[in-house]
PDB file of C-alpha atoms in Angstrom:
ATOM      1  CA  MET A   1      75.224  15.455 -30.334  1.00 75.00           C
ATOM      2  CA  ALA A   2      73.673  18.461 -28.698  1.00 95.00           C
ATOM      3  CA  VAL A   3      70.496  19.400 -26.931  1.00 97.00           C
ATOM      4  CA  ARG A   4      68.936  22.181 -28.974  1.00 98.00           C
ATOM      5  CA  GLU A   5      66.634  24.936 -27.832  1.00 97.00           C
ATOM      6  CA  ILE A   6      62.940  24.234 -28.406  1.00 98.00           C
ATOM      7  CA  VAL A   7      61.095  26.866 -30.445  1.00 97.00           C
ATOM      8  CA  VAL A   8      58.116  27.891 -28.302  1.00 95.00           C
ATOM      9  CA  PHE A   9      54.767  29.389 -29.332  1.00 94.00           C
ATOM     10  CA  PRO A  10      54.122  32.168 -30.393  1.00 92.00           C
ATOM     11  CA  ASP A  11      57.455  32.148 -32.281  1.00 95.00           C
ATOM     12  CA  PRO A  12      56.506  32.710 -35.967  1.00 97.00           C
ATOM     13  CA  ARG A  13      59.035  30.095 -37.122  1.00 98.00           C
ATOM     14  CA  LEU A  14      56.542  27.436 -35.998  1.00 98.00           C
ATOM     15  CA  ARG A  15      54.155  28.603 -38.733  1.00 98.00           C
ATOM     16  CA  GLU A  16      56.651  28.148 -41.574  1.00 97.00           C
ATOM     17  CA  VAL A  17      56.164  25.167 -43.897  1.00 98.00           C
ATOM     18  CA  SER A  18      59.149  22.824 -43.912  1.00 98.00           C
ATOM     19  CA  THR A  19      60.960  21.868 -47.103  1.00 98.00           C
ATOM     20  CA  SER A  20      61.609  18.348 -48.377  1.00 98.00           C
ATOM     21  CA  VAL A  21      64.935  16.696 -47.670  1.00 98.00           C
ATOM     22  CA  GLU A  22      66.759  16.048 -50.937  1.00 97.00           C
ATOM     23  CA  ASP A  23      69.866  14.274 -49.631  1.00 96.00           C
ATOM     24  CA  ILE A  24      70.391  12.361 -46.415  1.00 97.00           C
ATOM     25  CA  ASP A  25      73.903  13.505 -45.631  1.00 98.00           C
ATOM     26  CA  ASP A  26      76.000  14.005 -42.500  1.00 97.00           C
ATOM     27  CA  GLU A  27      74.197  17.291 -41.758  1.00 97.00           C
ATOM     28  CA  ILE A  28      70.808  15.511 -41.719  1.00 98.00           C
ATOM     29  CA  ARG A  29      72.163  12.653 -39.608  1.00 98.00           C
ATOM     30  CA  GLU A  30      73.591  15.172 -37.121  1.00 98.00           C
ATOM     31  CA  LEU A  31      70.262  17.030 -37.014  1.00 98.00           C
ATOM     32  CA  VAL A  32      68.441  13.762 -36.232  1.00 98.00           C
ATOM     33  CA  ARG A  33      70.948  12.907 -33.472  1.00 98.00           C
ATOM     34  CA  ASP A  34      70.452  16.379 -31.968  1.00 98.00           C
ATOM     35  CA  MET A  35      66.677  15.975 -32.214  1.00 98.00           C
ATOM     36  CA  GLN A  36      66.897  12.636 -30.379  1.00 97.00           C
ATOM     37  CA  GLU A  37      69.060  14.129 -27.643  1.00 97.00           C
ATOM     38  CA  THR A  38      66.677  17.084 -27.327  1.00 98.00           C
ATOM     39  CA  MET A  39      63.477  15.011 -27.306  1.00 97.00           C
ATOM     40  CA  TYR A  40      64.695  12.713 -24.537  1.00 96.00           C
ATOM     41  CA  PHE A  41      66.233  15.562 -22.514  1.00 97.00           C
ATOM     42  CA  LYS A  42      62.886  17.416 -22.652  1.00 97.00           C
ATOM     43  CA  GLU A  43      60.978  14.174 -21.938  1.00 95.00           C
ATOM     44  CA  GLY A  44      59.001  14.349 -25.180  1.00 95.00           C
ATOM     45  CA  ALA A  45      57.449  11.529 -27.180  1.00 96.00           C
ATOM     46  CA  GLY A  46      57.967  13.123 -30.590  1.00 97.00           C
ATOM     47  CA  LEU A  47      59.736  16.089 -32.143  1.00 98.00           C
ATOM     48  CA  ALA A  48      59.625  17.806 -35.521  1.00 98.00           C
ATOM     49  CA  ALA A  49      62.714  19.501 -36.948  1.00 98.00           C
ATOM     50  CA  VAL A  50      60.881  22.850 -37.029  1.00 98.00           C
ATOM     51  CA  GLN A  51      60.688  22.677 -33.230  1.00 98.00           C
ATOM     52  CA  VAL A  52      64.473  23.012 -33.093  1.00 98.00           C
ATOM     53  CA  GLY A  53      64.508  25.750 -35.732  1.00 98.00           C
ATOM     54  CA  GLU A  54      65.209  23.586 -38.790  1.00 98.00           C
ATOM     55  CA  HIS A  55      62.603  23.791 -41.547  1.00 98.00           C
ATOM     56  CA  LYS A  56      63.201  20.324 -42.935  1.00 98.00           C
ATOM     57  CA  ARG A  57      60.495  17.666 -43.333  1.00 98.00           C
ATOM     58  CA  ILE A  58      61.750  15.397 -40.552  1.00 98.00           C
ATOM     59  CA  PHE A  59      60.210  14.176 -37.342  1.00 98.00           C
ATOM     60  CA  ILE A  60      61.127  11.558 -34.804  1.00 98.00           C
ATOM     61  CA  ALA A  61      59.105   9.518 -32.312  1.00 98.00           C
ATOM     62  CA  ASP A  62      59.930   7.494 -29.243  1.00 97.00           C
ATOM     63  CA  PRO A  63      59.841   3.760 -30.115  1.00 96.00           C
ATOM     64  CA  VAL A  64      57.718   3.149 -26.998  1.00 95.00           C
ATOM     65  CA  LEU A  65      54.793   4.688 -28.932  1.00 93.00           C
ATOM     66  CA  ALA A  66      55.077   1.802 -31.411  1.00 93.00           C
ATOM     67  CA  GLY A  67      55.174  -0.860 -28.707  1.00 93.00           C
ATOM     68  CA  GLY A  68      58.969  -0.912 -28.446  1.00 93.00           C
ATOM     69  CA  THR A  69      61.283  -0.015 -25.600  1.00 92.00           C
ATOM     70  CA  ARG A  70      63.532   2.978 -24.896  1.00 84.00           C
ATOM     71  CA  GLU A  71      66.468   0.782 -25.940  1.00 90.00           C
ATOM     72  CA  ASP A  72      65.039   0.391 -29.457  1.00 95.00           C
ATOM     73  CA  PRO A  73      66.116   2.909 -32.126  1.00 95.00           C
ATOM     74  CA  THR A  74      64.174   6.156 -32.280  1.00 97.00           C
ATOM     75  CA  LEU A  75      61.645   6.181 -35.121  1.00 98.00           C
ATOM     76  CA  VAL A  76      62.800   8.577 -37.860  1.00 98.00           C
ATOM     77  CA  PHE A  77      60.466   9.925 -40.556  1.00 98.00           C
ATOM     78  CA  ILE A  78      61.962  11.928 -43.427  1.00 98.00           C
ATOM     79  CA  ASN A  79      59.588  13.550 -45.944  1.00 98.00           C
ATOM     80  CA  PRO A  80      56.561  11.907 -44.303  1.00 98.00           C
ATOM     81  CA  GLU A  81      53.183  11.782 -46.005  1.00 98.00           C
ATOM     82  CA  ILE A  82      49.923  10.622 -44.496  1.00 98.00           C
ATOM     83  CA  LEU A  83      48.397   7.933 -46.723  1.00 98.00           C
ATOM     84  CA  ASP A  84      45.252   6.979 -44.832  1.00 98.00           C
ATOM     85  CA  GLU A  85      43.287   7.823 -41.688  1.00 98.00           C
ATOM     86  CA  GLU A  86      40.578   5.665 -40.115  1.00 98.00           C
ATOM     87  CA  GLY A  87      38.272   5.995 -37.132  1.00 98.00           C
ATOM     88  CA  THR A  88      38.438   8.632 -34.422  1.00 98.00           C
ATOM     89  CA  GLN A  89      39.885   9.008 -30.966  1.00 98.00           C
ATOM     90  CA  ASP A  90      39.670  11.723 -28.347  1.00 96.00           C
ATOM     91  CA  GLY A  91      42.473  12.505 -25.963  1.00 94.00           C
ATOM     92  CA  ASP A  92      44.705  15.117 -24.447  1.00 95.00           C
ATOM     93  CA  GLU A  93      47.735  16.155 -26.431  1.00 95.00           C
ATOM     94  CA  GLY A  94      50.867  17.918 -25.294  1.00 95.00           C
ATOM     95  CA  CYS A  95      53.624  19.598 -27.263  1.00 97.00           C
ATOM     96  CA  LEU A  96      57.161  20.673 -26.398  1.00 97.00           C
ATOM     97  CA  SER A  97      56.463  23.981 -28.174  1.00 97.00           C
ATOM     98  CA  PHE A  98      53.590  24.553 -25.702  1.00 96.00           C
ATOM     99  CA  PRO A  99      55.311  23.727 -22.393  1.00 94.00           C
ATOM    100  CA  GLY A 100      52.984  22.554 -19.649  1.00 91.00           C
ATOM    101  CA  ILE A 101      49.913  22.649 -21.912  1.00 93.00           C
ATOM    102  CA  PHE A 102      47.644  19.696 -22.596  1.00 94.00           C
ATOM    103  CA  ALA A 103      44.553  20.085 -24.752  1.00 94.00           C
ATOM    104  CA  PRO A 104      41.807  17.734 -25.894  1.00 94.00           C
ATOM    105  CA  VAL A 105      42.194  16.965 -29.605  1.00 96.00           C
ATOM    106  CA  LYS A 106      40.114  14.659 -31.807  1.00 96.00           C
ATOM    107  CA  ARG A 107      42.327  12.600 -34.141  1.00 97.00           C
ATOM    108  CA  ALA A 108      42.117   9.559 -36.371  1.00 98.00           C
ATOM    109  CA  ALA A 109      42.430   6.294 -34.437  1.00 98.00           C
ATOM    110  CA  GLN A 110      44.593   4.649 -37.109  1.00 98.00           C
ATOM    111  CA  VAL A 111      47.001   6.352 -39.497  1.00 98.00           C
ATOM    112  CA  LYS A 112      49.134   4.974 -42.315  1.00 98.00           C
ATOM    113  CA  ILE A 113      52.261   6.966 -43.157  1.00 98.00           C
ATOM    114  CA  ARG A 114      55.002   6.741 -45.788  1.00 98.00           C
ATOM    115  CA  ALA A 115      58.466   8.197 -45.183  1.00 98.00           C
ATOM    116  CA  MET A 116      62.168   7.588 -45.620  1.00 98.00           C
ATOM    117  CA  ASN A 117      64.524   6.399 -42.908  1.00 98.00           C
ATOM    118  CA  LEU A 118      68.096   7.619 -42.329  1.00 97.00           C
ATOM    119  CA  GLU A 119      69.361   5.126 -44.929  1.00 97.00           C
ATOM    120  CA  GLY A 120      67.145   6.738 -47.568  1.00 97.00           C
ATOM    121  CA  GLU A 121      64.838   3.728 -47.766  1.00 98.00           C
ATOM    122  CA  THR A 122      61.134   4.388 -48.212  1.00 98.00           C
ATOM    123  CA  PHE A 123      58.862   2.572 -45.780  1.00 98.00           C
ATOM    124  CA  GLU A 124      55.232   2.555 -44.717  1.00 98.00           C
ATOM    125  CA  MET A 125      53.960   2.167 -41.185  1.00 98.00           C
ATOM    126  CA  THR A 126      50.511   2.022 -39.641  1.00 98.00           C
ATOM    127  CA  GLY A 127      50.030   3.457 -36.181  1.00 97.00           C
ATOM    128  CA  GLU A 128      47.115   3.181 -33.805  1.00 97.00           C
ATOM    129  CA  GLY A 129      46.198   5.158 -30.709  1.00 96.00           C
ATOM    130  CA  ILE A 130      48.990   7.378 -29.438  1.00 96.00           C
ATOM    131  CA  LEU A 131      51.271   6.500 -32.376  1.00 97.00           C
ATOM    132  CA  ALA A 132      48.567   7.600 -34.848  1.00 98.00           C
ATOM    133  CA  ARG A 133      48.204  10.800 -32.822  1.00 97.00           C
ATOM    134  CA  ALA A 134      51.975  11.375 -33.009  1.00 97.00           C
ATOM    135  CA  PHE A 135      52.048  10.831 -36.787  1.00 98.00           C
ATOM    136  CA  LEU A 136      49.385  13.498 -37.284  1.00 98.00           C
ATOM    137  CA  HIS A 137      50.696  15.948 -34.684  1.00 98.00           C
ATOM    138  CA  GLU A 138      54.281  15.900 -35.947  1.00 98.00           C
ATOM    139  CA  THR A 139      53.297  15.996 -39.632  1.00 98.00           C
ATOM    140  CA  GLU A 140      51.139  19.043 -38.911  1.00 98.00           C
ATOM    141  CA  HIS A 141      54.198  20.761 -37.419  1.00 98.00           C
ATOM    142  CA  LEU A 142      55.960  20.321 -40.774  1.00 98.00           C
ATOM    143  CA  ASP A 143      53.029  22.095 -42.456  1.00 98.00           C
ATOM    144  CA  GLY A 144      53.002  25.000 -39.985  1.00 98.00           C
ATOM    145  CA  LYS A 145      49.905  23.784 -38.139  1.00 98.00           C
ATOM    146  CA  LEU A 146      50.020  23.755 -34.348  1.00 97.00           C
ATOM    147  CA  LEU A 147      48.297  22.171 -31.370  1.00 96.00           C
ATOM    148  CA  ILE A 148      46.461  25.426 -30.744  1.00 95.00           C
ATOM    149  CA  ASP A 149      44.842  25.170 -34.202  1.00 96.00           C
ATOM    150  CA  ASN A 150      43.057  21.970 -33.149  1.00 94.00           C
ATOM    151  CA  VAL A 151      41.113  23.443 -30.233  1.00 93.00           C
ATOM    152  CA  GLY A 152      38.131  25.769 -29.997  1.00 91.00           C
ATOM    153  CA  ARG A 153      38.340  29.546 -29.630  1.00 93.00           C
ATOM    154  CA  ILE A 154      37.866  29.587 -25.846  1.00 92.00           C
ATOM    155  CA  LYS A 155      40.468  26.869 -25.189  1.00 91.00           C
ATOM    156  CA  ARG A 156      42.845  28.686 -27.569  1.00 92.00           C
ATOM    157  CA  GLU A 157      42.549  31.884 -25.500  1.00 92.00           C
ATOM    158  CA  VAL A 158      43.065  29.969 -22.247  1.00 91.00           C
ATOM    159  CA  ILE A 159      46.242  28.404 -23.667  1.00 91.00           C
ATOM    160  CA  LYS A 160      47.561  31.784 -24.827  1.00 89.00           C
ATOM    161  CA  ARG A 161      46.945  33.306 -21.372  1.00 90.00           C
ATOM    162  CA  LYS A 162      48.691  30.385 -19.641  1.00 89.00           C
ATOM    163  CA  LEU A 163      51.724  30.708 -21.883  1.00 85.00           C
ATOM    164  CA  LYS A 164      51.936  34.486 -21.389  1.00 83.00           C
ATOM    165  CA  LYS A 165      51.689  34.037 -17.621  1.00 84.00           C
ATOM    166  CA  ALA A 166      54.365  31.329 -17.644  1.00 79.00           C
ATOM    167  CA  ALA A 167      56.694  33.524 -19.726  1.00 77.00           C
ATOM    168  CA  LYS A 168      56.653  36.305 -17.088  1.00 72.00           C
TER     169      LYS A 168
END
Protein backbone atom coordinates (compact mmCIF):
# COMPACT_ATOMS: atom_id res chain seq x y z
CA MET A 1 0.00 0.00 0.00
CA ALA A 2 1.10 3.53 -0.67
CA VAL A 3 -0.09 7.03 -0.06
CA ARG A 4 -0.50 8.62 -3.47
CA GLU A 5 -0.29 12.26 -4.42
CA ILE A 6 -3.65 14.02 -4.66
CA VAL A 7 -4.35 15.72 -7.99
CA VAL A 8 -5.21 19.33 -7.13
CA PHE A 9 -7.28 21.88 -9.06
CA PRO A 10 -6.64 23.34 -11.65
CA ASP A 11 -4.87 20.19 -12.92
CA PRO A 12 -6.66 19.31 -16.21
CA ARG A 13 -6.64 15.59 -15.34
CA LEU A 14 -9.54 16.30 -12.96
CA ARG A 15 -11.71 17.18 -15.97
CA GLU A 16 -11.16 13.87 -17.76
CA VAL A 17 -14.03 11.36 -17.76
CA SER A 18 -13.09 8.06 -16.15
CA THR A 19 -13.46 4.74 -17.95
CA SER A 20 -15.38 1.70 -16.72
CA VAL A 21 -13.54 -1.08 -14.95
CA GLU A 22 -13.76 -4.27 -17.00
CA ASP A 23 -11.92 -6.68 -14.69
CA ILE A 24 -11.36 -6.51 -10.96
CA ASP A 25 -7.81 -7.80 -10.85
CA ASP A 26 -4.79 -7.36 -8.58
CA GLU A 27 -4.06 -3.95 -10.14
CA ILE A 28 -7.56 -2.69 -9.21
CA ARG A 29 -7.31 -4.14 -5.71
CA GLU A 30 -3.93 -2.44 -5.23
CA LEU A 31 -5.36 0.86 -6.50
CA VAL A 32 -8.22 0.61 -3.97
CA ARG A 33 -5.77 -0.16 -1.13
CA ASP A 34 -3.68 2.87 -2.13
CA MET A 35 -6.81 5.02 -2.30
CA GLN A 36 -7.78 3.90 1.22
CA GLU A 37 -4.32 4.67 2.56
CA THR A 38 -4.36 8.06 0.84
CA MET A 39 -7.88 9.02 1.95
CA TYR A 40 -7.19 8.30 5.61
CA PHE A 41 -3.72 9.88 5.52
CA LYS A 42 -5.25 13.07 4.07
CA GLU A 43 -8.19 12.87 6.52
CA GLY A 44 -10.79 12.67 3.76
CA ALA A 45 -14.24 11.12 3.85
CA GLY A 46 -14.27 9.98 0.22
CA LEU A 47 -11.91 9.71 -2.73
CA ALA A 48 -12.32 9.08 -6.44
CA ALA A 49 -9.62 7.28 -8.43
CA VAL A 50 -9.19 10.34 -10.67
CA GLN A 51 -8.00 12.25 -7.60
CA VAL A 52 -4.94 10.00 -7.48
CA GLY A 53 -4.40 10.21 -11.24
CA GLU A 54 -6.22 7.02 -12.25
CA HIS A 55 -9.09 7.49 -14.69
CA LYS A 56 -11.06 4.45 -13.59
CA ARG A 57 -14.69 4.55 -12.42
CA ILE A 58 -13.95 3.82 -8.76
CA PHE A 59 -14.56 5.75 -5.58
CA ILE A 60 -14.35 4.92 -1.92
CA ALA A 61 -16.04 6.35 1.17
CA ASP A 62 -15.38 6.18 4.88
CA PRO A 63 -17.82 3.71 6.50
CA VAL A 64 -18.56 6.31 9.20
CA LEU A 65 -20.63 8.16 6.56
CA ALA A 66 -22.94 5.12 6.42
CA GLY A 67 -23.30 4.89 10.19
CA GLY A 68 -20.40 2.48 10.65
CA THR A 69 -17.10 2.87 12.46
CA ARG A 70 -13.52 3.41 11.29
CA GLU A 71 -12.92 -0.29 12.01
CA ASP A 72 -15.53 -1.30 9.41
CA PRO A 73 -14.35 -1.92 5.83
CA THR A 74 -14.08 1.12 3.58
CA LEU A 75 -17.03 1.40 1.19
CA VAL A 76 -15.88 0.62 -2.37
CA PHE A 77 -17.91 1.59 -5.45
CA ILE A 78 -16.77 0.31 -8.85
CA ASN A 79 -18.61 1.54 -11.97
CA PRO A 80 -21.15 3.44 -9.84
CA GLU A 81 -24.38 4.76 -11.30
CA ILE A 82 -26.89 7.01 -9.59
CA LEU A 83 -30.34 5.40 -9.76
CA ASP A 84 -32.50 7.88 -7.88
CA GLU A 85 -32.32 11.22 -6.05
CA GLU A 86 -34.93 12.57 -3.65
CA GLY A 87 -35.35 15.76 -1.65
CA THR A 88 -32.77 18.48 -1.15
CA GLN A 89 -30.18 19.45 1.40
CA ASP A 90 -27.87 22.41 1.76
CA GLY A 91 -24.44 22.18 3.31
CA ASP A 92 -20.78 22.92 3.01
CA GLU A 93 -18.69 20.52 0.99
CA GLY A 94 -14.96 20.00 0.98
CA CYS A 95 -12.72 18.15 -1.44
CA LEU A 96 -9.16 16.84 -1.22
CA SER A 97 -8.54 18.28 -4.70
CA PHE A 98 -9.44 21.73 -3.29
CA PRO A 99 -7.36 21.77 -0.09
CA GLY A 100 -8.71 24.01 2.65
CA ILE A 101 -11.81 24.97 0.64
CA PHE A 102 -15.38 24.47 1.80
CA ALA A 103 -18.28 25.67 -0.32
CA PRO A 104 -22.05 25.60 0.08
CA VAL A 105 -23.58 23.07 -2.32
CA LYS A 106 -27.23 22.06 -2.74
CA ARG A 107 -27.58 18.28 -3.16
CA ALA A 108 -30.24 15.60 -3.04
CA ALA A 109 -31.07 14.52 0.52
CA GLN A 110 -31.36 10.83 -0.43
CA VAL A 111 -29.53 9.02 -3.21
CA LYS A 112 -29.75 5.43 -4.43
CA ILE A 113 -26.64 4.07 -6.14
CA ARG A 114 -25.70 0.82 -7.90
CA ALA A 115 -22.09 -0.35 -8.12
CA MET A 116 -19.82 -3.36 -7.87
CA ASN A 117 -17.69 -4.24 -4.87
CA LEU A 118 -14.13 -5.63 -4.96
CA GLU A 119 -15.53 -9.16 -5.38
CA GLY A 120 -17.30 -8.10 -8.57
CA GLU A 121 -20.75 -8.36 -7.00
CA THR A 122 -23.32 -5.76 -7.98
CA PHE A 123 -25.10 -4.07 -5.08
CA GLU A 124 -27.42 -1.15 -4.46
CA MET A 125 -27.25 1.22 -1.53
CA THR A 126 -29.33 4.19 -0.43
CA GLY A 127 -27.60 7.03 1.36
CA GLU A 128 -29.03 9.98 3.22
CA GLY A 129 -27.47 13.23 4.36
CA ILE A 130 -23.69 13.26 4.15
CA LEU A 131 -23.57 9.80 2.53
CA ALA A 132 -25.92 10.99 -0.25
CA ARG A 133 -23.68 14.03 -0.67
CA ALA A 134 -20.61 11.76 -0.95
CA PHE A 135 -22.28 9.54 -3.56
CA LEU A 136 -23.00 12.56 -5.76
CA HIS A 137 -19.70 14.36 -5.17
CA GLU A 138 -17.52 11.33 -5.91
CA THR A 139 -19.59 10.21 -8.91
CA GLU A 140 -19.26 13.71 -10.36
CA HIS A 141 -15.48 13.39 -10.08
CA LEU A 142 -15.66 10.32 -12.33
CA ASP A 143 -17.52 12.42 -14.92
CA GLY A 144 -15.02 15.30 -14.78
CA LYS A 145 -17.30 17.58 -12.77
CA LEU A 146 -15.80 19.36 -9.78
CA LEU A 147 -16.84 21.09 -6.57
CA ILE A 148 -16.19 24.44 -8.20
CA ASP A 149 -18.84 23.66 -10.85
CA ASN A 150 -21.53 23.56 -8.15
CA VAL A 151 -21.08 27.12 -6.89
CA GLY A 152 -21.95 30.52 -8.32
CA ARG A 153 -19.59 32.69 -10.36
CA ILE A 154 -18.49 34.90 -7.45
CA LYS A 155 -17.79 31.97 -5.10
CA ARG A 156 -15.91 30.24 -7.95
CA GLU A 157 -13.60 33.26 -8.33
CA VAL A 158 -13.04 33.46 -4.57
CA ILE A 159 -12.06 29.77 -4.52
CA LYS A 160 -9.66 30.22 -7.44
CA ARG A 161 -7.99 33.20 -5.72
CA LYS A 162 -7.63 31.26 -2.45
CA LEU A 163 -6.03 28.32 -4.22
CA LYS A 164 -3.62 30.55 -6.16
CA LYS A 165 -2.63 32.33 -2.95
CA ALA A 166 -2.12 29.02 -1.13
CA ALA A 167 0.04 27.69 -3.99
CA LYS A 168 2.52 30.58 -3.65
